């Protein structure tokens, strides 16, 4: 995707599908394409999950055992505006019209290839204005300079010796300089992991990064922890 000047869209996906074989195949295919996937086998569990930990996009099978897909979609729409791509086995024009009218952003008809569903996910996220992270051009925040092409970072002209993950973490924070970035966002976009109690991973890397930037949590210069929310990178 580098030829377009954009990184591959990486998203926190919620897959709602009761068929274990399809679920496993989709999780594998979408994870390979860089997405972080959480899955649920039923609509009620999915609704609960959406309220507690909203994903970037929902893949919703219409044939669920506990609640009709159409009703599930209506309920999703009642609580959130998260993009929904519907998965349907029914090649039924009136059903497709019904779910699009109920607020689905797109649909795929089973059977479909992983490439197609990934392309639809990217298209929907592009339209909803999410997850398009510009790469390539160097970034500067105060005395900090990041060159994503060369994977090089300098602080006040001195080269920082960062691991790949530390660089990616710093780069993501620099892209959102001045904004608080949540741990969940970092897990999705830097680690490409579904959220779920892995906060420590982020905290540990932030503390390593802090040490390399020559600062501490008690006396921050660039990296500010906002308690209960996340991390903010800003110029001192
Ligand atoms: Ca099903």
mmCIF file of C-alpha atoms and ligand atoms in Angstrom:
data_model
loop_
_atom_site.group_PDB
_atom_site.id
_atom_site.type_symbol
_atom_site.label_atom_id
_atom_site.label_comp_id
_atom_site.label_asym_id
_atom_site.label_seq_id
_atom_site.Cartn_x
_atom_site.Cartn_y
_atom_site.Cartn_z
ATOM 1 C CA UNK A 1 0.000 0.000 0.000
ATOM 2 C CA UNK A 2 3.030 2.279 0.177
ATOM 3 C CA UNK A 3 2.550 3.307 -3.456
ATOM 4 C CA UNK A 4 -0.660 5.088 -2.473
ATOM 5 C CA UNK A 5 1.118 7.006 0.254
ATOM 6 C CA UNK A 6 -1.020 5.329 2.889
ATOM 7 C CA UNK A 7 -0.435 2.526 5.273
ATOM 8 C CA UNK A 8 -2.600 -0.500 5.046
ATOM 9 C CA UNK A 9 -5.756 0.217 7.042
ATOM 10 C CA UNK A 10 -5.521 -1.607 10.322
ATOM 11 C CA UNK A 11 -8.660 -1.933 12.323
ATOM 12 C CA UNK A 12 -10.083 -3.322 15.509
ATOM 13 C CA UNK A 13 -12.776 -5.617 14.118
ATOM 14 C CA UNK A 14 -15.637 -7.365 15.838
ATOM 15 C CA UNK A 15 -16.721 -10.477 13.968
ATOM 16 C CA UNK A 16 -20.183 -11.812 14.832
ATOM 17 C CA UNK A 17 -20.621 -15.266 13.301
ATOM 18 C CA UNK A 18 -22.014 -18.463 14.813
ATOM 19 C CA UNK A 19 -20.429 -20.888 12.343
ATOM 20 C CA UNK A 20 -17.170 -21.927 14.027
ATOM 21 C CA UNK A 21 -15.445 -22.934 10.777
ATOM 22 C CA UNK A 22 -16.245 -19.655 9.003
ATOM 23 C CA UNK A 23 -15.300 -17.732 12.139
ATOM 24 C CA UNK A 24 -11.911 -19.419 12.400
ATOM 25 C CA UNK A 25 -11.182 -18.929 8.694
ATOM 26 C CA UNK A 26 -12.124 -15.243 8.806
ATOM 27 C CA UNK A 27 -10.131 -14.580 11.966
ATOM 28 C CA UNK A 28 -7.078 -16.139 10.350
ATOM 29 C CA UNK A 29 -7.493 -14.306 7.043
ATOM 30 C CA UNK A 30 -8.173 -10.902 8.599
ATOM 31 C CA UNK A 31 -5.396 -11.214 11.167
ATOM 32 C CA UNK A 32 -2.974 -12.079 8.362
ATOM 33 C CA UNK A 33 -4.048 -8.855 6.693
ATOM 34 C CA UNK A 34 -3.076 -6.920 9.782
ATOM 35 C CA UNK A 35 -6.419 -6.434 11.520
ATOM 36 C CA UNK A 36 -7.063 -7.106 15.192
ATOM 37 C CA UNK A 37 -10.091 -9.388 15.422
ATOM 38 C CA UNK A 38 -12.390 -10.122 18.344
ATOM 39 C CA UNK A 39 -15.183 -12.601 17.670
ATOM 40 C CA UNK A 40 -18.573 -13.428 19.131
ATOM 41 C CA UNK A 41 -20.933 -16.274 18.236
ATOM 42 C CA UNK A 42 -24.149 -14.469 19.124
ATOM 43 C CA UNK A 43 -25.810 -11.080 18.718
ATOM 44 C CA UNK A 44 -26.515 -10.375 22.393
ATOM 45 C CA UNK A 45 -22.895 -10.980 23.414
ATOM 46 C CA UNK A 46 -21.816 -8.788 20.517
ATOM 47 C CA UNK A 47 -24.077 -5.924 21.572
ATOM 48 C CA UNK A 48 -22.661 -6.126 25.068
ATOM 49 C CA UNK A 49 -19.136 -6.051 23.658
ATOM 50 C CA UNK A 50 -19.897 -3.044 21.438
ATOM 51 C CA UNK A 51 -21.059 -1.088 24.485
ATOM 52 C CA UNK A 52 -18.057 -2.022 26.601
ATOM 53 C CA UNK A 53 -15.292 -1.864 24.026
ATOM 54 C CA UNK A 54 -16.404 -0.312 20.729
ATOM 55 C CA UNK A 55 -14.550 -1.703 17.703
ATOM 56 C CA UNK A 56 -13.719 0.267 14.531
ATOM 57 C CA UNK A 57 -15.978 -1.938 12.437
ATOM 58 C CA UNK A 58 -18.437 -4.798 12.930
ATOM 59 C CA UNK A 59 -18.746 -7.800 10.603
ATOM 60 C CA UNK A 60 -22.222 -9.121 11.222
ATOM 61 C CA UNK A 61 -23.549 -12.456 10.013
ATOM 62 C CA UNK A 62 -27.272 -12.229 9.358
ATOM 63 C CA UNK A 63 -28.000 -15.844 10.270
ATOM 64 C CA UNK A 64 -27.405 -15.859 14.026
ATOM 65 C CA UNK A 65 -29.091 -18.269 16.433
ATOM 66 C CA UNK A 66 -30.115 -15.866 19.201
ATOM 67 C CA UNK A 67 -31.397 -12.888 17.274
ATOM 68 C CA UNK A 68 -32.173 -12.251 13.608
ATOM 69 C CA UNK A 69 -29.383 -10.337 11.913
ATOM 70 C CA UNK A 70 -31.754 -7.586 10.884
ATOM 71 C CA UNK A 71 -32.915 -7.090 14.482
ATOM 72 C CA UNK A 72 -29.299 -7.265 15.654
ATOM 73 C CA UNK A 73 -28.384 -4.562 13.170
ATOM 74 C CA UNK A 74 -31.254 -2.350 14.334
ATOM 75 C CA UNK A 75 -30.097 -2.764 17.931
ATOM 76 C CA UNK A 76 -26.455 -2.007 17.012
ATOM 77 C CA UNK A 77 -27.612 1.133 15.233
ATOM 78 C CA UNK A 78 -29.644 2.173 18.265
ATOM 79 C CA UNK A 79 -26.516 2.254 20.430
ATOM 80 C CA UNK A 80 -23.711 3.181 18.030
ATOM 81 C CA UNK A 81 -22.752 4.483 14.609
ATOM 82 C CA UNK A 82 -19.844 2.060 14.199
ATOM 83 C CA UNK A 83 -19.609 0.895 10.559
ATOM 84 C CA UNK A 84 -21.244 -2.485 9.947
ATOM 85 C CA UNK A 85 -20.503 -4.851 7.060
ATOM 86 C CA UNK A 86 -23.160 -7.533 6.862
ATOM 87 C CA UNK A 87 -22.329 -11.106 5.911
ATOM 88 C CA UNK A 88 -25.236 -12.851 4.300
ATOM 89 C CA UNK A 89 -25.786 -16.293 2.878
ATOM 90 C CA UNK A 90 -28.961 -15.180 1.199
ATOM 91 C CA UNK A 91 -28.585 -13.918 -2.288
ATOM 92 C CA UNK A 92 -31.828 -12.126 -1.771
ATOM 93 C CA UNK A 93 -32.183 -8.639 -3.116
ATOM 94 C CA UNK A 94 -35.002 -7.606 -0.783
ATOM 95 C CA UNK A 95 -33.036 -8.766 2.292
ATOM 96 C CA UNK A 96 -29.983 -6.807 1.156
ATOM 97 C CA UNK A 97 -32.090 -3.686 0.633
ATOM 98 C CA UNK A 98 -33.628 -4.162 4.077
ATOM 99 C CA UNK A 99 -30.267 -4.306 5.878
ATOM 100 C CA UNK A 100 -28.818 -1.396 3.915
ATOM 101 C CA UNK A 101 -31.903 0.627 4.827
ATOM 102 C CA UNK A 102 -31.465 -0.425 8.449
ATOM 103 C CA UNK A 103 -27.999 1.131 8.480
ATOM 104 C CA UNK A 104 -25.529 -1.461 7.202
ATOM 105 C CA UNK A 105 -22.593 0.172 5.403
ATOM 106 C CA UNK A 106 -21.951 -2.690 3.005
ATOM 107 C CA UNK A 107 -22.545 -6.415 2.603
ATOM 108 C CA UNK A 108 -20.845 -9.552 1.317
ATOM 109 C CA UNK A 109 -22.608 -12.688 0.136
ATOM 110 C CA UNK A 110 -21.281 -16.100 1.208
ATOM 111 C CA UNK A 111 -19.151 -17.634 -0.078
ATOM 112 C CA UNK A 112 -16.627 -14.829 -0.484
ATOM 113 C CA UNK A 113 -12.848 -14.573 -0.611
ATOM 114 C CA UNK A 114 -10.804 -12.939 2.134
ATOM 115 C CA UNK A 115 -9.501 -10.387 -0.344
ATOM 116 C CA UNK A 116 -12.994 -9.175 -1.086
ATOM 117 C CA UNK A 117 -14.045 -8.733 2.521
ATOM 118 C CA UNK A 118 -10.766 -6.984 3.344
ATOM 119 C CA UNK A 119 -11.289 -4.599 0.419
ATOM 120 C CA UNK A 120 -14.818 -3.845 1.618
ATOM 121 C CA UNK A 121 -13.587 -3.245 5.167
ATOM 122 C CA UNK A 122 -10.963 -0.820 3.878
ATOM 123 C CA UNK A 123 -13.484 0.962 1.664
ATOM 124 C CA UNK A 124 -15.975 1.371 4.512
ATOM 125 C CA UNK A 125 -13.285 2.626 6.894
ATOM 126 C CA UNK A 126 -12.053 5.046 4.240
ATOM 127 C CA UNK A 127 -15.549 6.441 3.819
ATOM 128 C CA UNK A 128 -16.017 6.739 7.557
ATOM 129 C CA UNK A 129 -12.732 8.632 7.727
ATOM 130 C CA UNK A 130 -10.958 6.276 10.062
ATOM 131 C CA UNK A 131 -7.707 4.412 10.032
ATOM 132 C CA UNK A 132 -5.986 6.177 7.218
ATOM 133 C CA UNK A 133 -2.607 6.878 8.676
ATOM 134 C CA UNK A 134 -0.290 8.802 6.423
ATOM 135 C CA UNK A 135 3.162 7.372 6.355
ATOM 136 C CA UNK A 136 6.347 8.442 4.715
ATOM 137 C CA UNK A 137 6.922 12.053 5.572
ATOM 138 C CA UNK A 138 9.141 12.938 8.540
ATOM 139 C CA UNK A 139 7.477 14.265 11.660
ATOM 140 C CA UNK A 140 8.738 16.778 14.184
ATOM 141 C CA UNK A 141 7.478 17.320 17.700
ATOM 142 C CA UNK A 142 9.676 19.780 19.567
ATOM 143 C CA UNK A 143 13.234 18.467 19.352
ATOM 144 C CA UNK A 144 12.025 15.040 18.363
ATOM 145 C CA UNK A 145 12.298 14.072 14.712
ATOM 146 C CA UNK A 146 10.993 10.844 13.201
ATOM 147 C CA UNK A 147 11.744 9.557 9.732
ATOM 148 C CA UNK A 148 9.374 6.655 9.009
ATOM 149 C CA UNK A 149 11.080 5.781 5.710
ATOM 150 C CA UNK A 150 14.434 5.185 7.339
ATOM 151 C CA UNK A 151 12.949 4.133 10.695
ATOM 152 C CA UNK A 152 15.160 6.738 12.333
ATOM 153 C CA UNK A 153 14.455 8.906 15.309
ATOM 154 C CA UNK A 154 16.527 11.736 16.728
ATOM 155 C CA UNK A 155 16.112 13.861 19.818
ATOM 156 C CA UNK A 156 17.802 17.270 19.686
ATOM 157 C CA UNK A 157 19.936 15.916 16.836
ATOM 158 C CA UNK A 158 21.098 12.798 18.702
ATOM 159 C CA UNK A 159 20.057 9.462 17.250
ATOM 160 C CA UNK A 160 17.751 7.352 19.424
ATOM 161 C CA UNK A 161 18.380 3.635 19.514
ATOM 162 C CA UNK A 162 14.832 2.298 19.325
ATOM 163 C CA UNK A 163 13.476 -1.162 18.693
ATOM 164 C CA UNK A 164 11.030 -1.496 15.823
ATOM 165 C CA UNK A 165 8.098 -1.568 18.255
ATOM 166 C CA UNK A 166 9.366 1.454 20.156
ATOM 167 C CA UNK A 167 9.721 3.333 16.897
ATOM 168 C CA UNK A 168 6.192 2.389 15.789
ATOM 169 C CA UNK A 169 4.814 3.415 19.175
ATOM 170 C CA UNK A 170 6.583 6.776 19.068
ATOM 171 C CA UNK A 171 5.536 7.298 15.450
ATOM 172 C CA UNK A 172 1.893 6.613 16.212
ATOM 173 C CA UNK A 173 1.985 8.993 19.182
ATOM 174 C CA UNK A 174 3.720 11.639 17.029
ATOM 175 C CA UNK A 175 1.028 11.323 14.351
ATOM 176 C CA UNK A 176 -1.432 12.219 17.095
ATOM 177 C CA UNK A 177 0.770 14.734 18.900
ATOM 178 C CA UNK A 178 -1.137 16.826 21.408
ATOM 179 C CA UNK A 179 -3.954 14.277 21.627
ATOM 180 C CA UNK A 180 -4.471 11.616 24.246
ATOM 181 C CA UNK A 181 -4.149 8.197 22.603
ATOM 182 C CA UNK A 182 -5.818 5.326 24.424
ATOM 183 C CA UNK A 183 -4.091 2.027 25.194
ATOM 184 C CA UNK A 184 -6.764 0.358 23.140
ATOM 185 C CA UNK A 185 -5.800 2.453 20.088
ATOM 186 C CA UNK A 186 -2.159 1.622 20.639
ATOM 187 C CA UNK A 187 -2.874 -2.096 20.912
ATOM 188 C CA UNK A 188 -4.871 -1.948 17.694
ATOM 189 C CA UNK A 189 -2.569 0.196 15.604
ATOM 190 C CA UNK A 190 0.896 -0.543 16.970
ATOM 191 C CA UNK A 191 0.504 -4.109 18.248
ATOM 192 C CA UNK A 192 -2.421 -5.130 16.031
ATOM 193 C CA UNK A 193 -3.902 -6.974 18.957
ATOM 194 C CA UNK A 194 -7.494 -7.111 20.111
ATOM 195 C CA UNK A 195 -8.107 -5.238 23.328
ATOM 196 C CA UNK A 196 -8.427 -7.263 26.463
ATOM 197 C CA UNK A 197 -6.394 -6.592 29.539
ATOM 198 C CA UNK A 198 -3.028 -6.279 27.783
ATOM 199 C CA UNK A 199 -2.554 -2.734 29.069
ATOM 200 C CA UNK A 200 0.670 -3.767 30.719
ATOM 201 C CA UNK A 201 2.284 -4.357 27.333
ATOM 202 C CA UNK A 202 1.712 -0.734 26.412
ATOM 203 C CA UNK A 203 2.843 0.545 29.807
ATOM 204 C CA UNK A 204 6.067 -1.441 29.684
ATOM 205 C CA UNK A 205 6.960 -0.123 26.224
ATOM 206 C CA UNK A 206 6.081 3.419 27.215
ATOM 207 C CA UNK A 207 8.414 3.143 30.183
ATOM 208 C CA UNK A 208 11.257 1.865 27.941
ATOM 209 C CA UNK A 209 10.605 4.693 25.534
ATOM 210 C CA UNK A 210 10.666 7.175 28.398
ATOM 211 C CA UNK A 211 14.056 5.943 29.494
ATOM 212 C CA UNK A 212 15.424 6.334 25.962
ATOM 213 C CA UNK A 213 14.046 9.856 25.759
ATOM 214 C CA UNK A 214 15.782 10.569 29.055
ATOM 215 C CA UNK A 215 12.669 11.323 31.055
ATOM 216 C CA UNK A 216 10.593 9.777 33.825
ATOM 217 C CA UNK A 217 6.887 9.392 34.531
ATOM 218 C CA UNK A 218 7.310 11.740 37.487
ATOM 219 C CA UNK A 219 9.062 14.367 35.379
ATOM 220 C CA UNK A 220 7.732 13.951 31.859
ATOM 221 C CA UNK A 221 8.898 16.080 28.957
ATOM 222 C CA UNK A 222 7.387 14.465 25.866
ATOM 223 C CA UNK A 223 5.400 11.479 27.107
ATOM 224 C CA UNK A 224 2.511 12.295 29.381
ATOM 225 C CA UNK A 225 0.361 9.618 30.970
ATOM 226 C CA UNK A 226 -3.218 10.754 31.368
ATOM 227 C CA UNK A 227 -4.496 8.566 34.138
ATOM 228 C CA UNK A 228 -7.368 6.318 33.162
ATOM 229 C CA UNK A 229 -7.300 7.544 29.561
ATOM 230 C CA UNK A 230 -4.000 6.967 27.813
ATOM 231 C CA UNK A 231 -0.780 8.604 26.662
ATOM 232 C CA UNK A 232 -0.081 11.940 25.044
ATOM 233 C CA UNK A 233 3.023 13.027 23.189
ATOM 234 C CA UNK A 234 3.654 16.757 23.182
ATOM 235 C CA UNK A 235 6.568 19.134 22.916
ATOM 236 C CA UNK A 236 7.926 20.253 26.292
HETATM 237 CA CA1 LIG B 1 -24.724 -18.071 10.639
#
